[in-house]
Amino acid sequence: MTAEQVSFGTIKGQLKEVVLGCIEKELKGKDYSAKDGPTYAHQISESIIKLLPEKSKDFKYSVSCIILNKSEGGLHMSSSCFWNSSTDGNIVERWENETMYCIVTLFAFAL
């Protein structure tokens, strides 16, 4: 990492704001729909990926988004990555309303 490069820790809060902002923009005021769920997930992921380079171009980013109907069913998920913990990082944000959950996982890998 050069002197000009940004560390993940210094932008983590900004990245969380991007993630939550994109979720809110797409899902606020909407109910879960099996028909629209894939579109919601795609729109959220794409909008996040487009905004991340504005925060830092010192990383490669990976974003996944899950939209889940709020019901008695369960969901178990896990993510794992081999990385440099001093430069790379991840964020997992969970958002919910009365009808659905949205879980976004973001990985940032220093260049």
PDB file of C-alpha atoms in Angstrom, residues 2-111:
ATOM      1  CA  THR A   2       1.468   3.348  -1.030  1.00  0.00           C
ATOM      2  CA  ALA A   3       1.167   6.581   0.926  1.00  0.00           C
ATOM      3  CA  GLU A   4      -1.676   7.746  -1.348  1.00  0.00           C
ATOM      4  CA  GLN A   5      -3.732   4.560  -1.011  1.00  0.00           C
ATOM      5  CA  VAL A   6      -6.662   4.472   1.363  1.00  0.00           C
ATOM      6  CA  SER A   7      -7.030   1.678   3.912  1.00  0.00           C
ATOM      7  CA  PHE A   8     -10.324  -0.168   4.245  1.00  0.00           C
ATOM      8  CA  GLY A   9     -10.725   0.974   7.839  1.00  0.00           C
ATOM      9  CA  THR A  10     -10.699   4.629   6.858  1.00  0.00           C
ATOM     10  CA  ILE A  11     -13.572   4.264   4.379  1.00  0.00           C
ATOM     11  CA  LYS A  12     -15.611   1.502   6.019  1.00  0.00           C
ATOM     12  CA  GLY A  13     -18.149   3.951   7.449  1.00  0.00           C
ATOM     13  CA  GLN A  14     -18.594   5.648   4.076  1.00  0.00           C
ATOM     14  CA  LEU A  15     -19.082   2.286   2.360  1.00  0.00           C
ATOM     15  CA  LYS A  16     -21.730   1.293   4.922  1.00  0.00           C
ATOM     16  CA  GLU A  17     -23.575   4.540   4.150  1.00  0.00           C
ATOM     17  CA  VAL A  18     -23.501   3.722   0.419  1.00  0.00           C
ATOM     18  CA  VAL A  19     -24.868   0.216   1.053  1.00  0.00           C
ATOM     19  CA  LEU A  20     -27.674   1.372   3.351  1.00  0.00           C
ATOM     20  CA  GLY A  21     -28.544   4.285   1.076  1.00  0.00           C
ATOM     21  CA  CYS A  22     -28.918   2.006  -1.946  1.00  0.00           C
ATOM     22  CA  ILE A  23     -31.047  -0.475   0.008  1.00  0.00           C
ATOM     23  CA  GLU A  24     -33.323   2.286   1.303  1.00  0.00           C
ATOM     24  CA  LYS A  25     -33.644   3.889  -2.133  1.00  0.00           C
ATOM     25  CA  GLU A  26     -34.749   0.625  -3.728  1.00  0.00           C
ATOM     26  CA  LEU A  27     -36.869  -0.951  -0.975  1.00  0.00           C
ATOM     27  CA  LYS A  28     -38.336   1.820   1.182  1.00  0.00           C
ATOM     28  CA  GLY A  29     -42.114   1.632   1.094  1.00  0.00           C
ATOM     29  CA  LYS A  30     -42.185  -1.635  -0.877  1.00  0.00           C
ATOM     30  CA  ASP A  31     -43.532  -5.039   0.093  1.00  0.00           C
ATOM     31  CA  TYR A  32     -41.888  -8.357  -0.675  1.00  0.00           C
ATOM     32  CA  SER A  33     -42.763  -9.737  -4.085  1.00  0.00           C
ATOM     33  CA  ALA A  34     -41.409 -13.016  -5.448  1.00  0.00           C
ATOM     34  CA  LYS A  35     -41.774 -11.536  -8.921  1.00  0.00           C
ATOM     35  CA  ASP A  36     -39.862  -8.340  -8.101  1.00  0.00           C
ATOM     36  CA  GLY A  37     -37.292  -9.784  -5.668  1.00  0.00           C
ATOM     37  CA  PRO A  38     -34.676 -10.581  -8.332  1.00  0.00           C
ATOM     38  CA  THR A  39     -35.017  -7.077  -9.777  1.00  0.00           C
ATOM     39  CA  TYR A  40     -34.650  -5.513  -6.328  1.00  0.00           C
ATOM     40  CA  ALA A  41     -31.494  -7.538  -5.621  1.00  0.00           C
ATOM     41  CA  HIS A  42     -29.983  -6.703  -9.008  1.00  0.00           C
ATOM     42  CA  GLN A  43     -30.758  -2.982  -8.721  1.00  0.00           C
ATOM     43  CA  ILE A  44     -29.293  -2.772  -5.217  1.00  0.00           C
ATOM     44  CA  SER A  45     -26.091  -4.619  -6.191  1.00  0.00           C
ATOM     45  CA  GLU A  46     -25.601  -2.570  -9.353  1.00  0.00           C
ATOM     46  CA  SER A  47     -26.228   0.774  -7.680  1.00  0.00           C
ATOM     47  CA  ILE A  48     -23.747  -0.066  -4.899  1.00  0.00           C
ATOM     48  CA  ILE A  49     -21.046  -1.170  -7.369  1.00  0.00           C
ATOM     49  CA  LYS A  50     -21.468   2.031  -9.389  1.00  0.00           C
ATOM     50  CA  LEU A  51     -21.037   4.259  -6.315  1.00  0.00           C
ATOM     51  CA  LEU A  52     -18.096   2.500  -4.626  1.00  0.00           C
ATOM     52  CA  PRO A  53     -15.313   3.852  -6.903  1.00  0.00           C
ATOM     53  CA  GLU A  54     -16.366   7.368  -5.871  1.00  0.00           C
ATOM     54  CA  LYS A  55     -15.259   6.476  -2.327  1.00  0.00           C
ATOM     55  CA  SER A  56     -11.962   4.856  -3.362  1.00  0.00           C
ATOM     56  CA  LYS A  57     -10.445   3.386  -6.505  1.00  0.00           C
ATOM     57  CA  ASP A  58      -7.829   1.588  -4.395  1.00  0.00           C
ATOM     58  CA  PHE A  59      -9.985  -1.540  -4.149  1.00  0.00           C
ATOM     59  CA  LYS A  60     -11.680  -4.184  -6.227  1.00  0.00           C
ATOM     60  CA  TYR A  61     -15.206  -4.698  -4.926  1.00  0.00           C
ATOM     61  CA  SER A  62     -17.596  -7.635  -4.805  1.00  0.00           C
ATOM     62  CA  VAL A  63     -21.238  -7.213  -3.777  1.00  0.00           C
ATOM     63  CA  SER A  64     -23.960  -9.791  -3.188  1.00  0.00           C
ATOM     64  CA  CYS A  65     -27.562  -9.089  -2.233  1.00  0.00           C
ATOM     65  CA  ILE A  66     -30.227 -11.436  -0.888  1.00  0.00           C
ATOM     66  CA  ILE A  67     -33.914 -10.515  -0.740  1.00  0.00           C
ATOM     67  CA  LEU A  68     -35.864 -12.846   1.525  1.00  0.00           C
ATOM     68  CA  ASN A  69     -39.564 -13.053   2.313  1.00  0.00           C
ATOM     69  CA  LYS A  70     -40.205 -12.556   6.004  1.00  0.00           C
ATOM     70  CA  SER A  71     -41.724 -15.836   7.094  1.00  0.00           C
ATOM     71  CA  GLU A  72     -41.138 -18.724   9.438  1.00  0.00           C
ATOM     72  CA  GLY A  73     -38.481 -20.105   7.076  1.00  0.00           C
ATOM     73  CA  GLY A  74     -34.832 -19.812   7.961  1.00  0.00           C
ATOM     74  CA  LEU A  75     -31.741 -18.698   6.161  1.00  0.00           C
ATOM     75  CA  HIS A  76     -28.187 -19.586   7.022  1.00  0.00           C
ATOM     76  CA  MET A  77     -25.320 -18.090   5.085  1.00  0.00           C
ATOM     77  CA  SER A  78     -21.594 -17.802   5.405  1.00  0.00           C
ATOM     78  CA  SER A  79     -18.866 -15.990   3.524  1.00  0.00           C
ATOM     79  CA  SER A  80     -15.182 -16.650   3.583  1.00  0.00           C
ATOM     80  CA  CYS A  81     -12.217 -15.169   1.802  1.00  0.00           C
ATOM     81  CA  PHE A  82      -8.441 -15.484   1.750  1.00  0.00           C
ATOM     82  CA  TRP A  83      -7.130 -11.936   1.977  1.00  0.00           C
ATOM     83  CA  ASN A  84      -4.762  -9.522   3.648  1.00  0.00           C
ATOM     84  CA  SER A  85      -6.555  -8.461   6.824  1.00  0.00           C
ATOM     85  CA  SER A  86      -4.456  -5.302   7.135  1.00  0.00           C
ATOM     86  CA  THR A  87      -5.660  -3.885   3.792  1.00  0.00           C
ATOM     87  CA  ASP A  88      -8.843  -5.699   2.780  1.00  0.00           C
ATOM     88  CA  GLY A  89     -12.234  -5.817   4.455  1.00  0.00           C
ATOM     89  CA  ASN A  90     -15.901  -6.636   4.293  1.00  0.00           C
ATOM     90  CA  ILE A  91     -19.269  -5.318   5.377  1.00  0.00           C
ATOM     91  CA  VAL A  92     -22.509  -7.200   5.957  1.00  0.00           C
ATOM     92  CA  GLU A  93     -25.629  -5.068   6.245  1.00  0.00           C
ATOM     93  CA  ARG A  94     -29.048  -6.424   7.188  1.00  0.00           C
ATOM     94  CA  TRP A  95     -32.142  -4.354   6.490  1.00  0.00           C
ATOM     95  CA  GLU A  96     -35.756  -5.305   7.075  1.00  0.00           C
ATOM     96  CA  ASN A  97     -39.304  -4.060   6.908  1.00  0.00           C
ATOM     97  CA  GLU A  98     -42.598  -5.782   7.743  1.00  0.00           C
ATOM     98  CA  THR A  99     -42.483  -8.111   4.710  1.00  0.00           C
ATOM     99  CA  MET A 100     -38.848  -8.794   3.794  1.00  0.00           C
ATOM    100  CA  TYR A 101     -35.195  -8.942   4.716  1.00  0.00           C
ATOM    101  CA  CYS A 102     -32.361  -7.639   2.599  1.00  0.00           C
ATOM    102  CA  ILE A 103     -28.803  -8.775   3.303  1.00  0.00           C
ATOM    103  CA  VAL A 104     -25.920  -7.181   1.427  1.00  0.00           C
ATOM    104  CA  THR A 105     -22.348  -8.460   1.638  1.00  0.00           C
ATOM    105  CA  LEU A 106     -19.555  -6.256   0.353  1.00  0.00           C
ATOM    106  CA  PHE A 107     -15.930  -7.334  -0.012  1.00  0.00           C
ATOM    107  CA  ALA A 108     -13.169  -4.809  -0.727  1.00  0.00           C
ATOM    108  CA  PHE A 109      -9.749  -6.052  -1.875  1.00  0.00           C
ATOM    109  CA  ALA A 110      -6.845  -3.598  -1.973  1.00  0.00           C
ATOM    110  CA  LEU A 111      -5.120  -3.249  -5.333  1.00  0.00           C
TER     111      LEU A 111
END
